[in-house]
Coordinates of C-alpha atoms in Angstrom, one line a residue:
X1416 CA 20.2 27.9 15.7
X1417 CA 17.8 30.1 14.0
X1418 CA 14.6 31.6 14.9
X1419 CA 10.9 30.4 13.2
X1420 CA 9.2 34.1 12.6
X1421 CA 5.9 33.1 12.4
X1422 CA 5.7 30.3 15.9
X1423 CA 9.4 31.6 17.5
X1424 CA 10.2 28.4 17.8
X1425 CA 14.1 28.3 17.9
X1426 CA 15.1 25.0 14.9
X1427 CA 18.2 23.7 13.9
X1428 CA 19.2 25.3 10.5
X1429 CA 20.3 21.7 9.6
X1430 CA 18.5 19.2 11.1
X1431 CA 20.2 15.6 12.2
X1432 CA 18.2 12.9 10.7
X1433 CA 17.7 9.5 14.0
X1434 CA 17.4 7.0 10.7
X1435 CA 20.3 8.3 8.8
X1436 CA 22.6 7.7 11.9
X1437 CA 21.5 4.5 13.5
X1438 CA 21.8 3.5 9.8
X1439 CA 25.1 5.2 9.1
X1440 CA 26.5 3.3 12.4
X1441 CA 25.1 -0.5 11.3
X1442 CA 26.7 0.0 7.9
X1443 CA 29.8 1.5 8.9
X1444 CA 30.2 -1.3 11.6
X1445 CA 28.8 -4.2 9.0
X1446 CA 31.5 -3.4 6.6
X1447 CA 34.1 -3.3 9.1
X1448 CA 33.4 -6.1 10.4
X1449 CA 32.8 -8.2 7.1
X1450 CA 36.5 -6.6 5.7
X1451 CA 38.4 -7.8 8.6
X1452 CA 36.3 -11.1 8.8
X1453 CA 37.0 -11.9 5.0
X1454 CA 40.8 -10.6 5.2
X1455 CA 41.5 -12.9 8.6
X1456 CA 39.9 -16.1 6.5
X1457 CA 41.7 -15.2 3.8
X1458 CA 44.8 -15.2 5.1
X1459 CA 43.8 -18.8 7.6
X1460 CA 42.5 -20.4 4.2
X1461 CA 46.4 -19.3 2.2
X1462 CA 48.2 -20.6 5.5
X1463 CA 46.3 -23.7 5.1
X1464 CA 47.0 -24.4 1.6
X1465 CA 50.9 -23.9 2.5
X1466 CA 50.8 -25.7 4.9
X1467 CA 48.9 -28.7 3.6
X1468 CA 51.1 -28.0 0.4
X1469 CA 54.4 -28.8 2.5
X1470 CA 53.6 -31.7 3.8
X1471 CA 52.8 -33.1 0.4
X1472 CA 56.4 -32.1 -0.8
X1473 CA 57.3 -33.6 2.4
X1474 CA 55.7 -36.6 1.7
X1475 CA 56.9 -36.6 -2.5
X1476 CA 60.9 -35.8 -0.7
X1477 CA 60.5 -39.0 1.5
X1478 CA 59.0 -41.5 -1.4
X1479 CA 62.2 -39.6 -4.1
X1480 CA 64.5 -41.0 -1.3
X1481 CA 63.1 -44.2 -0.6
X1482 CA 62.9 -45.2 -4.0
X1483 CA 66.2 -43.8 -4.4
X1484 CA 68.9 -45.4 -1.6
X1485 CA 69.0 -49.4 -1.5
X1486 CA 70.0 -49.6 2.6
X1487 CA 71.4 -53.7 1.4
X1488 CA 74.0 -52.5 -1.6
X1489 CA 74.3 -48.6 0.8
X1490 CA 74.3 -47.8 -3.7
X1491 CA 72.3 -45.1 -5.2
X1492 CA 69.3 -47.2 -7.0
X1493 CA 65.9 -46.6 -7.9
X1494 CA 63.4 -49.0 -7.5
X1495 CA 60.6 -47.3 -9.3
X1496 CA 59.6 -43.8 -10.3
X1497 CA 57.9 -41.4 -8.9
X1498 CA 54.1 -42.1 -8.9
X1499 CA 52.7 -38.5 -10.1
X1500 CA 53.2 -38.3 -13.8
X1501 CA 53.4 -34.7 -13.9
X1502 CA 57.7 -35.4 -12.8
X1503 CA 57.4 -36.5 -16.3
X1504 CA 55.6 -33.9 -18.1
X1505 CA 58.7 -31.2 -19.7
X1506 CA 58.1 -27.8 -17.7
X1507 CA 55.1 -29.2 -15.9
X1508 CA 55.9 -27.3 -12.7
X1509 CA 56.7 -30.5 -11.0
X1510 CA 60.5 -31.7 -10.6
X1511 CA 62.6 -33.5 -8.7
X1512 CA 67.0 -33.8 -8.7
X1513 CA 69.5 -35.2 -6.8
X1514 CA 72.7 -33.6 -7.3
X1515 CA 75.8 -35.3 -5.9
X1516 CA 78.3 -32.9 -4.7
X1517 CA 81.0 -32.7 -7.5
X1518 CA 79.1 -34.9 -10.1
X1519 CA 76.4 -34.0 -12.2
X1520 CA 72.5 -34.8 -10.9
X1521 CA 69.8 -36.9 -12.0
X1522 CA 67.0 -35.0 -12.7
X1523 CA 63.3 -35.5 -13.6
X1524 CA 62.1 -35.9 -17.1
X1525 CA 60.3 -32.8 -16.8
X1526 CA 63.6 -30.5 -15.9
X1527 CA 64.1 -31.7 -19.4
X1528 CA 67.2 -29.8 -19.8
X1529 CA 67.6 -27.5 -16.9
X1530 CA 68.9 -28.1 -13.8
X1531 CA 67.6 -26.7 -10.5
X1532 CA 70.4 -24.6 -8.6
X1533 CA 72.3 -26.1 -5.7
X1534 CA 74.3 -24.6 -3.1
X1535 CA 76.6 -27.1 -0.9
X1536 CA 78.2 -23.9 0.9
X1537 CA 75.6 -24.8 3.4
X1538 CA 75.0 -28.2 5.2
X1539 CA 71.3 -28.9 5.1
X1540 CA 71.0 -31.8 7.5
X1541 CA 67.7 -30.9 8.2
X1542 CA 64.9 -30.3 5.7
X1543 CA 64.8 -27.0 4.3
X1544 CA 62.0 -25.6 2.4
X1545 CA 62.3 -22.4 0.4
X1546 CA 60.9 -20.4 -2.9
X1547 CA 62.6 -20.5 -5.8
X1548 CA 62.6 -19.2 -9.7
X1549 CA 62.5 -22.6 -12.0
X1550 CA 62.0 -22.8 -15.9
X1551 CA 59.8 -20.4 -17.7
X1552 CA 59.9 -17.9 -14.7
X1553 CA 57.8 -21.1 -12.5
X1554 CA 57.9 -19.8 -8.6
X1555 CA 58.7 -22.8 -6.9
X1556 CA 58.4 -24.2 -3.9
X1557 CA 61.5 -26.2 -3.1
X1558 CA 62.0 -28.9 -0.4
X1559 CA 65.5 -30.4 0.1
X1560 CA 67.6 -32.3 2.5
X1561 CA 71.2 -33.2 2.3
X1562 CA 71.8 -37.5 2.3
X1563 CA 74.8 -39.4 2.5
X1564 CA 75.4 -43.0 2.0
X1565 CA 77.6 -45.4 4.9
X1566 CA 80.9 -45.6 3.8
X1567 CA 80.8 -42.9 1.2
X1568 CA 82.2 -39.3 1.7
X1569 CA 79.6 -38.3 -1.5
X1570 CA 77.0 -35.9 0.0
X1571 CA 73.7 -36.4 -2.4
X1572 CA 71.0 -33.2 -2.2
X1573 CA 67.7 -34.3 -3.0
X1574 CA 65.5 -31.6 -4.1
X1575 CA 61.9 -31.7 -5.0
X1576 CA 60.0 -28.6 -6.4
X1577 CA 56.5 -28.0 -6.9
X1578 CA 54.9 -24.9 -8.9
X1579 CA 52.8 -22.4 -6.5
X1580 CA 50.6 -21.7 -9.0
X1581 CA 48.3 -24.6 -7.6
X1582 CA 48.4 -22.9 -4.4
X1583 CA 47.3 -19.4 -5.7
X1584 CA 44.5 -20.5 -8.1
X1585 CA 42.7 -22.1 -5.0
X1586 CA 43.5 -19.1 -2.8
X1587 CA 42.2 -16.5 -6.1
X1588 CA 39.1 -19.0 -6.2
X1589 CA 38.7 -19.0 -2.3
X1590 CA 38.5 -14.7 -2.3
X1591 CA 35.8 -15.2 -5.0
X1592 CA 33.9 -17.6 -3.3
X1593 CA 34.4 -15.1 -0.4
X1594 CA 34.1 -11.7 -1.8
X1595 CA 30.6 -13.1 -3.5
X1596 CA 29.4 -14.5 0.3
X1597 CA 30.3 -11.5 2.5
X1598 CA 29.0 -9.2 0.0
X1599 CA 25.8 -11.3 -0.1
X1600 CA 25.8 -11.3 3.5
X1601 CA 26.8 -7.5 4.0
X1602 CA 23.5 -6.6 1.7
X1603 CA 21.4 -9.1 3.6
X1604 CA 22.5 -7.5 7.1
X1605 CA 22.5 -3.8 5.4
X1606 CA 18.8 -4.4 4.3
X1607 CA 17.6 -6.4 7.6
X1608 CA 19.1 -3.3 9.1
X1609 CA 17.3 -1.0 7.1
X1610 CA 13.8 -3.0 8.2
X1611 CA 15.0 -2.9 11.7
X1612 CA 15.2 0.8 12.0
X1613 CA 12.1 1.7 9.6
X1614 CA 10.2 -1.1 12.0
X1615 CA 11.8 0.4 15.3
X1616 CA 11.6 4.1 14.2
X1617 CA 7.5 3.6 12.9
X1618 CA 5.7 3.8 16.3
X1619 CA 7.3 7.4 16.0
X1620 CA 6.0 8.5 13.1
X1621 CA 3.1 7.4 14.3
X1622 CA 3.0 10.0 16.9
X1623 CA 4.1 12.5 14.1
X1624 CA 0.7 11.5 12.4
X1625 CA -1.6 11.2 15.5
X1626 CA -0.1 14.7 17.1
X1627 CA -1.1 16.1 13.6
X1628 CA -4.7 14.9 13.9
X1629 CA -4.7 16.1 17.2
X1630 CA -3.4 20.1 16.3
X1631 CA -6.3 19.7 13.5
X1632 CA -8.7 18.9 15.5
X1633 CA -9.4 15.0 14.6
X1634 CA -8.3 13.8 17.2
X1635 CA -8.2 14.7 21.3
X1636 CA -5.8 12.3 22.8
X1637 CA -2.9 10.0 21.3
X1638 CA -3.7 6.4 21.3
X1639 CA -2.6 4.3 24.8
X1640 CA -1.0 0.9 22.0
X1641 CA 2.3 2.2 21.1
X1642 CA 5.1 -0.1 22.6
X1643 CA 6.3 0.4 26.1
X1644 CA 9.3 2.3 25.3
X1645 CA 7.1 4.8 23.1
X1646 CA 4.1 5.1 25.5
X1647 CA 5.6 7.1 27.9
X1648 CA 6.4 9.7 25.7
X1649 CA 2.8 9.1 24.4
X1650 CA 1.5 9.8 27.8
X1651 CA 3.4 12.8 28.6
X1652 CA 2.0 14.4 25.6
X1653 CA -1.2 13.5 26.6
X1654 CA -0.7 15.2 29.9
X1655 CA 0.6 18.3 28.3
X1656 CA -2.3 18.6 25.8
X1657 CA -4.9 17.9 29.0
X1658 CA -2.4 20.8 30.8
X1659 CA -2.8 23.2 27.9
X1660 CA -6.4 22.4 27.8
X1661 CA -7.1 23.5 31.4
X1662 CA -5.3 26.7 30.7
X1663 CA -7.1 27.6 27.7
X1664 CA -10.4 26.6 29.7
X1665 CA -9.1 28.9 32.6
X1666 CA -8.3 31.7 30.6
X1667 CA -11.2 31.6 28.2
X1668 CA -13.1 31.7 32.3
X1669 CA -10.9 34.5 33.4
X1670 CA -11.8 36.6 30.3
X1671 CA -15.4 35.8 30.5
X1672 CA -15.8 36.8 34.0
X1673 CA -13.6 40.4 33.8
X1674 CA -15.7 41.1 30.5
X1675 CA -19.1 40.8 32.7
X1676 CA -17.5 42.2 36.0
X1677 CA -16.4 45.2 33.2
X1678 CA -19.3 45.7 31.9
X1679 CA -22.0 47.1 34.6
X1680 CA -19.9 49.6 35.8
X1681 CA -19.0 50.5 32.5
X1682 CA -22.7 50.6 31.6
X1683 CA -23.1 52.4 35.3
X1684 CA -20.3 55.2 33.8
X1685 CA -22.1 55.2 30.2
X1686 CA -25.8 56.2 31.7
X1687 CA -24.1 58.6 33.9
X1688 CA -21.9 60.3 31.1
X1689 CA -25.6 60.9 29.4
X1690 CA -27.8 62.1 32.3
X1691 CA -25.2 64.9 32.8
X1692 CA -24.6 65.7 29.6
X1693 CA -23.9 69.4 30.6
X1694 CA -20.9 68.6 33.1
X1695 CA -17.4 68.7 31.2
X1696 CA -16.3 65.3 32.2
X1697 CA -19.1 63.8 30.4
X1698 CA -17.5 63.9 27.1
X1699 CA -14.2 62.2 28.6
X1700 CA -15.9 59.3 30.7
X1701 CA -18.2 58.3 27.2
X1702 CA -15.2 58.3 25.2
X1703 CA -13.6 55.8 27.9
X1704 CA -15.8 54.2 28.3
X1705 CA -16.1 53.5 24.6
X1706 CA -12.6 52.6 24.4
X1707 CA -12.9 50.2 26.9
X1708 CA -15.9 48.5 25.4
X1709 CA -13.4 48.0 22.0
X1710 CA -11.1 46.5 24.3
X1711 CA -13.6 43.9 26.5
X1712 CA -15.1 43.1 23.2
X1713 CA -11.9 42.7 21.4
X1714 CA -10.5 40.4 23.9
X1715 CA -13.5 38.3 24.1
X1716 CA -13.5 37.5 20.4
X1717 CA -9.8 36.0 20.9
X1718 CA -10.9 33.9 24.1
X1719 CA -13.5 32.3 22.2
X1720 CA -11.1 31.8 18.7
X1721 CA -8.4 30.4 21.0
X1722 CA -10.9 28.1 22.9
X1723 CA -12.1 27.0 19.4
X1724 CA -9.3 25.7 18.3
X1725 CA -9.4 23.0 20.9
X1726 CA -12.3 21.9 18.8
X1727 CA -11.0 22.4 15.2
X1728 CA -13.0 19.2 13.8
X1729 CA -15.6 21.4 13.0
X1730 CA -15.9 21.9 9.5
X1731 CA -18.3 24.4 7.2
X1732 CA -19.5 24.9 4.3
X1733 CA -18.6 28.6 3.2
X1734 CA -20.7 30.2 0.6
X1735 CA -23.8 29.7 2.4
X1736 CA -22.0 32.2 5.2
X1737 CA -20.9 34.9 2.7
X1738 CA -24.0 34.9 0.6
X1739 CA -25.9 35.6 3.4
X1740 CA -23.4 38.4 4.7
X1741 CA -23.4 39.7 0.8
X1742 CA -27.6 39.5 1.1
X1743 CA -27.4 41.9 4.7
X1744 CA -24.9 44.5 3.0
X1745 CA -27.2 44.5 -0.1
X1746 CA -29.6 45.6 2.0
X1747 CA -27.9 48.0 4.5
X1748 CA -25.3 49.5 1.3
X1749 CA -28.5 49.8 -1.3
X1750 CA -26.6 52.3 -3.5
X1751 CA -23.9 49.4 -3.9
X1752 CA -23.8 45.9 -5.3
X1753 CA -22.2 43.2 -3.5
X1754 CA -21.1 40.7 -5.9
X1755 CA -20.1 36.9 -4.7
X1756 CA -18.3 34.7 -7.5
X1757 CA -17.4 30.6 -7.1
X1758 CA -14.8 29.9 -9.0
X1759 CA -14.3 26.5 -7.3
X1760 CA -17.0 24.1 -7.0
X1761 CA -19.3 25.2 -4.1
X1762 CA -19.3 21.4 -2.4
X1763 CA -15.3 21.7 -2.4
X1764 CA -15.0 24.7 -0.5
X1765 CA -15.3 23.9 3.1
X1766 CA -13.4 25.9 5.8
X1767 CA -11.5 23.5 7.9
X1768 CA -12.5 25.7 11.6
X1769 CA -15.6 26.8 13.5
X1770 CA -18.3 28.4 11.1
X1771 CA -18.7 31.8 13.8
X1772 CA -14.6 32.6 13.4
X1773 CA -15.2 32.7 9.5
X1774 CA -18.3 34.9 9.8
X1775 CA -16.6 36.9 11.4
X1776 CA -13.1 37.3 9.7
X1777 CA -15.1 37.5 6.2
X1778 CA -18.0 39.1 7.2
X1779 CA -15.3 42.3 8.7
X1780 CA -13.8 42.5 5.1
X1781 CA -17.3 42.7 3.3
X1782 CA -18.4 45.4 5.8
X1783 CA -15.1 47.3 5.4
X1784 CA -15.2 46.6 1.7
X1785 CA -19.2 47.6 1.3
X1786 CA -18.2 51.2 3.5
X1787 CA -15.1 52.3 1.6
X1788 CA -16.3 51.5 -2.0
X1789 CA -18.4 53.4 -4.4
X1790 CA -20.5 51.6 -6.7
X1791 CA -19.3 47.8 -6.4
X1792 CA -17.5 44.8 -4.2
X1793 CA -17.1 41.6 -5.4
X1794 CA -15.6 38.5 -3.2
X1795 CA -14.5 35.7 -5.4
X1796 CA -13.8 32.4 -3.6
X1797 CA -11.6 29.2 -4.3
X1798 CA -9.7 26.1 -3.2
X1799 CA -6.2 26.0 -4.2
X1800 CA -4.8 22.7 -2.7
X1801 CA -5.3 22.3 0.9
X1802 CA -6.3 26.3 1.3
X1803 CA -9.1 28.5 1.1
X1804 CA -8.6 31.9 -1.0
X1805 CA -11.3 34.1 -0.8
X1806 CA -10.6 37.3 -2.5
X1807 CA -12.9 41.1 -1.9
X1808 CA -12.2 43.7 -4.3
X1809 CA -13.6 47.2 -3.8
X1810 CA -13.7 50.4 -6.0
X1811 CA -13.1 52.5 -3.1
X1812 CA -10.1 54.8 -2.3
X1813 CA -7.8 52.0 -1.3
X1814 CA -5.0 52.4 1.2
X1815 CA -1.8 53.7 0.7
X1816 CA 1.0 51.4 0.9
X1817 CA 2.4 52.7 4.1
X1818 CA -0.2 52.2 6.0
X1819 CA -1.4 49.0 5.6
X1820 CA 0.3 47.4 8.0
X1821 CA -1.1 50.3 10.6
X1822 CA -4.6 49.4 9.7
X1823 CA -4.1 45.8 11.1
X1824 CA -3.2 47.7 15.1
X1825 CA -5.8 47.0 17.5
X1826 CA -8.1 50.2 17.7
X1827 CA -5.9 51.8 14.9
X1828 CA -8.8 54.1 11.9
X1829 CA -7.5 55.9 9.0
X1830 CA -10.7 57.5 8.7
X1831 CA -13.0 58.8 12.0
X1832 CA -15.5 60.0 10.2
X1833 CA -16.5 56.6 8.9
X1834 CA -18.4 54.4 12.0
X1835 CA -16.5 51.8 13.2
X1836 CA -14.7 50.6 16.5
X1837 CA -11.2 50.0 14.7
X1838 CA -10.8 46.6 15.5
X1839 CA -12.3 44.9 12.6
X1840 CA -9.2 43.9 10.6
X1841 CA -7.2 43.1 14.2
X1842 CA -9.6 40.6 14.7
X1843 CA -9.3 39.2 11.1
X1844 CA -5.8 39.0 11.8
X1845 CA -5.5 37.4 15.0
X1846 CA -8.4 35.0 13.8
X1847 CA -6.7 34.3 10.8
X1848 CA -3.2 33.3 12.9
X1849 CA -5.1 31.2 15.0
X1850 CA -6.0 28.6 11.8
X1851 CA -2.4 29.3 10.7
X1852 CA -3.7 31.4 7.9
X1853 CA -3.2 34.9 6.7
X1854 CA -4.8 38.4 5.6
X1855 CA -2.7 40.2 2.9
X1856 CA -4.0 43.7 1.1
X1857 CA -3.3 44.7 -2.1
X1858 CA -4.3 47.2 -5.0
X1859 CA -7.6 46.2 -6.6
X1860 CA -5.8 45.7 -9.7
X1861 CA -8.6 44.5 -11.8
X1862 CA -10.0 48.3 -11.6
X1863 CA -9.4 50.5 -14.6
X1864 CA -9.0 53.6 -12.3
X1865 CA -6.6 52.4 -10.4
X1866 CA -8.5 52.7 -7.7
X1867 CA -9.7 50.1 -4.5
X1868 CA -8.3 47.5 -2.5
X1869 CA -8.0 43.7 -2.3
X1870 CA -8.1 42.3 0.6
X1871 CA -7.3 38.6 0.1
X1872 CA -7.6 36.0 3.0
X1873 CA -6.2 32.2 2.6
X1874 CA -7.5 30.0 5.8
X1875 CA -7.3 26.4 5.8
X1876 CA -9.8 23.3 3.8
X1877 CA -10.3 20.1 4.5

């Protein structure tokens, strides 16, 4: 686990993708399944093929001894060839031989002139079927069966002997046929898979999209038309952004009433602190109750940004804001010259939040900018992408690198002789967080001197 800086949310550091799995499963179990498949019909189709291919040699053994034996004459005879012509075909792959035990057989044409080897160590009364080497390096599959004839002690082997390459051509073309199909078929089921889960997994995207219009502001509520195994989750949501709605709502209430319940007796205090300006705890009650004026109006400011952001649809135009702020410090800093530049076009440059948050983070910078600088501040503005960057240079002394950080701490001033309250750039800040933006300073360096500060603030455009 790791820890988000800027939200503390706690996030995976490597997050488990819901498509890639329910993919990963359907293709891992689609394969599977289509291997095994294709190997079991494989192996049915081959055991098929042998066995159909016995029973012809079966069949070519019993027509080789009927046309051989003559049951009237009980002599060895043939009363017509074999049918296929392939027995007569030299090396054709197709022979037949009937060996008589101690005389030389009679063979097919095609054993031209090899013989097929016999063994009569062994009685086969019974056919017998058996692989065998033949010419050329042929594997053969043999069929034989011992005969004898009534009232001769000759035992005649007839043999008949068929090459398997028959058999393994139509098995080869049948594992084509089959690789082609299952692979065909395992795309087809891969890709109606792949539309099953991007169809199945859309309603929740859907909610990605919708929950994002609704954290912008586009949107209040997600739709009620998701299916009914996604709406239920759609109406929780609901319920939790109506929950965090009636909190804000409470708070924002709660603030506002301890503000106006603060401020008559503080005002009480303050009128008291002046009419007895002689007694020594005057000093100390105006200077707390000054502090805790900072602090009501400080906390104010963020009830009212956070109750805004319920509302974030609103959208302003920002250079009709800042050129009316630069117009007021013109006026108020007349030994200065408050500069505004567009270096975007002015109709692209709208701030994606209420138009009183950005007077108010901007107009802190120009005022802070117009007190600490000595001759000139100039705010530059522009859209880069989705974001807002307006930039405030100043002339002035500029802030050491150290303490720029400190200067962002609620009620925390460098300088006490300048007026001021301190919270100026704490509000910026906290505003700025609340539109997920951000307030960075820098050294103005565009001055020759070396001298100044940028202040540059980036806040999100529609």
């Amino acid at each position: 686990m790791s820890l988000n800086k800027d939200k503390n949310i706690p996030t995976t550091t490597k997050r488990r993708s819901l498509w890639v799995r329910l993919v990963t499963i359907s293709a891992v179990w689609t394969v599977l399944a289509l291997v095994i498949g294709g190997y079991l019909l494989s192996l049915v189709f081959r055991d098929t093929l042998e066995q159909n291919f016995d029973n012809r040699l079966s069949g070519l053994l019993d027509n080789l001894i009927g046309i051989s034996l003559d049951d009237e004459t009980t002599e060895l005879n043939f009363s017509r060839t074999m049918v296929d012509p392939r027995f007569e075909q030299p090396y054709s792959g197709w022979y037949w031989q009937i060996a008589p035990e101690g005389f030389n057989p009679v063979r097919s044409r095609s054993l031209w002139d090899v013989n097929l080897e016999v063994d009569f160590s062994e009685d086969i009364t019974q056919t017998r079927l058996r692989d065998a080497i033949g010419p050329e390096q042929q594997m053969l599959r043999v069929i034989e069966r011992d005969i004898t004839i009534p009232d001769s002690e000759v035992v005649y082997r007839f043999i008949v002997a068929v090459d398997t390459i028959e058999i393994n051509e139509q098995a080869s073309r049948f594992d084509n046929i089959l690789l082609i199909g299952l692979s065909a078929l395992g795309i087809g089921l891969l890709s109606a898979s792949l539309l099953q889960v991007f169809l199945g997994l859309k309603p929740l995207g859907h909610i990605k999209e919708t929950l994002s219009q609704v954290r912008s502001g586009d949107k209040e509520y997600l739709p009620t038309d998701f299916p009914s195994e996604i709406q239920p989750l759609a109406d929780e949501l609901n319920a939790l952004i109506d929950h965090n709605n009636e909190i804000i709502a409470r708070s924002r209430t709660q603030v506002g009433n301890l503000a106006h319940a603060l401020k008559t007796p503080l005002a009480v205090l303050k009128n008291e602190a002046r009419i007895n300006e002689d007694n020594k705890m005057s000093d100390t009650v105006k200077k707390q109750t000054d502090t805790m004026h900072k602090h009501v109006d400080h906390y104010l400011k963020r009830a009212r940004a956070a109750a805004n952001l319920k509302t974030l649809s609103g959208h302003s135009q920002i250079m009709p804001s800042i050129e009316n702020i630069a117009r007021a410090l013109n006026k108020i800093h007349q030994d200065k010259t408050i500069e505004v530049r567009k270096i975007s076009p002015e109709v692209s440059m709208i701030f994606k939040g209420d138009a009183n948050d950005f007077e108010d983070m901007v107009g802190n910078l120009m005022e802070n900018a117009a007190k600490w600088a000595s001759k000139k501040v100039v705010v530059e503005c522009e859209k880069i992408n989705n974001n807002l960057q307006i930039k405030i240079f100043d002339d002035g002394p500029g802030i050491d690198k150290k303490e720029r950080e400190a200067v962002f701490m609620r009620g925390e001033r460098l300088d006490e002789q300048k007026p001021g309250t301190g919270l100026g750039l704490s509000i910026v800040k906290d505003l700025s967080a609340l539109y997920d933006g951000s307030i960075r300073l820098d050294d103005n360096s565009r001055d020759a001197t070396k001298k100044g500060l940028l202040a540059t603030l980036i806040l999100p455009s529609v």
